[in-house]
mmCIF file of C-alpha atoms in Angstrom:
data_model
loop_
_atom_site.group_PDB
_atom_site.id
_atom_site.type_symbol
_atom_site.label_atom_id
_atom_site.label_comp_id
_atom_site.label_asym_id
_atom_site.label_seq_id
_atom_site.Cartn_x
_atom_site.Cartn_y
_atom_site.Cartn_z
ATOM 1 C CA MET D 638 -18.281 17.908 134.132
ATOM 2 C CA ALA D 639 -18.838 20.947 131.441
ATOM 3 C CA ASN D 640 -14.978 21.573 131.373
ATOM 4 C CA ASP D 641 -13.816 17.912 131.582
ATOM 5 C CA ASP D 642 -10.970 17.368 129.129
ATOM 6 C CA ARG D 643 -10.593 13.697 129.504
ATOM 7 C CA LEU D 644 -10.658 13.058 125.859
ATOM 8 C CA ILE D 645 -10.790 9.332 125.900
ATOM 9 C CA TYR D 646 -13.077 8.951 128.283
ATOM 10 C CA LEU D 647 -15.494 11.640 126.370
ATOM 11 C CA THR D 648 -15.129 9.805 123.429
ATOM 12 C CA SER D 649 -15.662 6.524 124.936
ATOM 13 C CA MET D 650 -18.666 7.633 127.099
ATOM 14 C CA ALA D 651 -20.281 9.467 123.870
ATOM 15 C CA GLN D 652 -19.892 6.700 121.542
ATOM 16 C CA GLN D 653 -21.591 4.122 124.518
ATOM 17 C CA THR D 654 -24.338 6.706 124.582
ATOM 18 C CA LEU D 655 -24.797 6.884 120.694
ATOM 19 C CA MET D 656 -24.675 3.152 120.138
ATOM 20 C CA HIS D 657 -27.021 2.340 122.798
ATOM 21 C CA TYR D 658 -29.367 5.155 121.784
ATOM 22 C CA THR D 659 -29.126 4.215 118.112
ATOM 23 C CA ASN D 660 -29.721 0.568 118.859
ATOM 24 C CA THR D 661 -32.710 1.330 120.618
ATOM 25 C CA ALA D 662 -34.231 3.648 118.009
ATOM 26 C CA LEU D 663 -33.286 0.641 115.413
ATOM 27 C CA LEU D 664 -35.190 -1.653 117.937
ATOM 28 C CA HIS D 665 -38.293 0.808 118.612
ATOM 29 C CA ALA D 666 -38.780 1.054 114.697
ATOM 30 C CA GLY D 667 -39.192 -2.637 114.258
ATOM 31 C CA LEU D 668 -35.714 -3.176 112.717
ATOM 32 C CA LYS D 669 -33.769 -6.623 112.956
ATOM 33 C CA VAL D 670 -30.394 -5.085 113.223
ATOM 34 C CA THR D 671 -28.008 -3.339 115.748
ATOM 35 C CA THR D 672 -25.817 -0.542 114.753
ATOM 36 C CA ALA D 673 -22.874 -2.987 114.090
ATOM 37 C CA GLN D 674 -24.991 -4.845 111.749
ATOM 38 C CA ALA D 675 -26.397 -1.532 109.614
ATOM 39 C CA GLY D 676 -22.905 -0.683 109.101
ATOM 40 C CA ILE D 677 -22.230 -4.058 107.395
ATOM 41 C CA LEU D 678 -25.749 -3.648 105.428
ATOM 42 C CA PHE D 679 -24.331 0.008 104.490
ATOM 43 C CA PHE D 680 -20.943 -1.493 103.220
ATOM 44 C CA LEU D 681 -22.871 -4.617 101.351
ATOM 45 C CA LYS D 682 -25.203 -2.346 99.492
ATOM 46 C CA GLN D 683 -22.029 -0.365 97.894
ATOM 47 C CA LYS D 684 -20.153 -3.559 97.849
ATOM 48 C CA ASP D 685 -21.862 -6.860 97.830
ATOM 49 C CA LYS D 686 -20.447 -10.319 97.272
ATOM 50 C CA CYS D 687 -17.287 -9.459 99.698
ATOM 51 C CA ILE D 688 -15.393 -11.728 101.547
ATOM 52 C CA MET D 689 -15.787 -11.875 105.348
ATOM 53 C CA SER D 690 -12.317 -10.753 106.131
ATOM 54 C CA GLU D 691 -12.835 -7.527 103.927
ATOM 55 C CA ILE D 692 -15.502 -6.674 106.144
ATOM 56 C CA GLY D 693 -13.247 -7.468 109.167
ATOM 57 C CA GLN D 694 -10.945 -4.937 107.831
ATOM 58 C CA VAL D 695 -13.145 -1.946 106.662
ATOM 59 C CA PHE D 696 -14.506 -2.027 110.453
ATOM 60 C CA ASN D 697 -11.733 -3.067 112.149
ATOM 61 C CA ILE D 698 -12.958 -6.325 114.068
ATOM 62 C CA ASP D 699 -11.639 -9.727 113.844
ATOM 63 C CA ASN D 700 -12.767 -12.553 111.795
ATOM 64 C CA SER D 701 -14.779 -14.413 114.875
ATOM 65 C CA ALA D 702 -16.713 -11.121 115.527
ATOM 66 C CA VAL D 703 -17.652 -10.891 111.810
ATOM 67 C CA THR D 704 -18.321 -14.535 111.467
ATOM 68 C CA ARG D 705 -20.895 -13.884 114.898
ATOM 69 C CA LEU D 706 -22.503 -10.409 113.051
ATOM 70 C CA ILE D 707 -22.929 -12.484 109.556
ATOM 71 C CA ASP D 708 -24.421 -15.460 111.741
ATOM 72 C CA ARG D 709 -27.065 -13.428 113.189
ATOM 73 C CA MET D 710 -27.541 -11.279 110.039
ATOM 74 C CA GLU D 711 -28.054 -14.772 108.092
ATOM 75 C CA LYS D 712 -30.658 -15.840 110.718
ATOM 76 C CA ASN D 713 -32.696 -12.893 110.043
ATOM 77 C CA GLY D 714 -32.768 -13.347 106.325
ATOM 78 C CA LEU D 715 -30.488 -10.095 105.518
ATOM 79 C CA VAL D 716 -27.472 -11.628 103.979
ATOM 80 C CA LYS D 717 -26.661 -14.903 102.623
ATOM 81 C CA ARG D 718 -23.318 -16.737 102.500
ATOM 82 C CA GLN D 719 -22.271 -17.807 98.755
ATOM 83 C CA VAL D 720 -19.388 -20.148 97.622
ATOM 84 C CA PRO D 721 -17.909 -19.116 94.377
ATOM 85 C CA SER D 722 -17.625 -21.898 91.877
ATOM 86 C CA GLU D 723 -13.936 -20.981 90.789
ATOM 87 C CA ASN D 724 -12.818 -21.031 94.292
ATOM 88 C CA ARG D 725 -14.901 -23.128 96.613
ATOM 89 C CA ARG D 726 -12.693 -21.916 100.078
ATOM 90 C CA ALA D 727 -13.899 -18.429 99.658
ATOM 91 C CA ILE D 728 -17.442 -17.634 101.226
ATOM 92 C CA LEU D 729 -18.720 -14.291 99.764
ATOM 93 C CA ILE D 730 -21.325 -12.564 101.976
ATOM 94 C CA CYS D 731 -24.404 -11.211 99.693
ATOM 95 C CA ILE D 732 -27.002 -8.972 100.738
ATOM 96 C CA THR D 733 -30.779 -10.206 100.252
ATOM 97 C CA PRO D 734 -33.567 -7.995 98.810
ATOM 98 C CA GLU D 735 -35.007 -8.221 102.972
ATOM 99 C CA GLY D 736 -31.348 -6.660 103.901
ATOM 100 C CA LEU D 737 -31.797 -3.688 101.005
ATOM 101 C CA GLU D 738 -35.476 -2.988 102.615
ATOM 102 C CA GLU D 739 -33.654 -3.013 106.324
ATOM 103 C CA GLU D 740 -30.749 -1.028 105.243
ATOM 104 C CA LYS D 741 -32.938 1.516 103.862
ATOM 105 C CA LYS D 742 -34.871 1.736 107.187
ATOM 106 C CA ALA D 743 -31.886 1.883 109.139
ATOM 107 C CA ARG D 744 -30.280 4.434 106.837
ATOM 108 C CA MET D 745 -33.359 6.913 107.371
ATOM 109 C CA ILE D 746 -33.149 6.281 111.066
ATOM 110 C CA ILE D 747 -29.467 6.778 111.169
ATOM 111 C CA ARG D 748 -29.614 9.822 109.298
ATOM 112 C CA THR D 749 -32.198 11.249 111.746
ATOM 113 C CA ILE D 750 -30.080 10.672 114.672
ATOM 114 C CA ASN D 751 -26.926 12.644 112.923
ATOM 115 C CA GLY D 752 -29.284 15.261 112.128
ATOM 116 C CA LYS D 753 -30.155 15.438 116.025
ATOM 117 C CA ILE D 754 -26.227 15.358 116.939
ATOM 118 C CA LYS D 755 -25.894 18.553 114.360
ATOM 119 C CA ALA D 756 -28.800 20.242 115.251
ATOM 120 C CA ASP D 757 -27.582 22.154 118.497
ATOM 121 C CA PHE D 758 -24.226 23.122 116.581
ATOM 122 C CA THR D 759 -23.009 25.507 113.900
ATOM 123 C CA THR D 760 -21.620 24.234 110.753
ATOM 124 C CA GLU D 761 -18.191 25.484 111.732
ATOM 125 C CA GLU D 762 -18.624 23.757 114.920
ATOM 126 C CA VAL D 763 -19.716 20.490 113.085
ATOM 127 C CA ALA D 764 -16.899 20.539 110.730
ATOM 128 C CA ALA D 765 -14.307 21.322 113.509
ATOM 129 C CA TYR D 766 -15.548 18.019 115.292
ATOM 130 C CA ALA D 767 -15.579 15.845 111.895
ATOM 131 C CA LYS D 768 -11.898 17.102 111.713
ATOM 132 C CA ILE D 769 -11.076 16.085 115.208
ATOM 133 C CA LEU D 770 -12.429 12.613 114.826
ATOM 134 C CA ASN D 771 -10.980 11.827 111.421
ATOM 135 C CA GLY D 772 -7.799 12.907 112.692
ATOM 136 C CA ILE D 773 -7.949 10.581 115.332
ATOM 137 C CA LEU D 774 -8.554 7.796 112.833
ATOM 138 C CA VAL D 775 -5.591 8.678 111.159
ATOM 139 C CA LYS D 776 -3.496 9.526 113.617
ATOM 140 C CA PHE D 777 -4.208 5.869 115.586
ATOM 141 C CA LYS D 778 -5.078 3.506 112.832
ATOM 142 C CA VAL D 779 -3.777 0.056 113.937
ATOM 143 C CA GLU D 780 -2.397 -1.511 110.912
#
């Protein structure tokens, strides 16, 4: 399998392995979030009070999936919904103080995992890998 060149298969298996590993690490650290939920917290820390459709666009997931993620995060006290007085149809998603704490802890764990991924590779190999992944994102971006 060392010379396997099935790139879609390898990418898919690597993604599944990393998500499982990261979710397990977050759980073992006592965090309430999954990798997907941590990503939303990272986004909200940068851009708090955004609408759910914007989260869906950023993470390329449909509105129903965003709603389910936000429901679970709200139940855990990490985010809250807010209805602005100027547009009662819009629902803003806001990170809570608990969400900020969870974000900080999740960021440290994920930073450690990124370090483990890079550990056995040269700087040049990591840069080449990042270039390939970014190339895939650009080339196959769904509009």
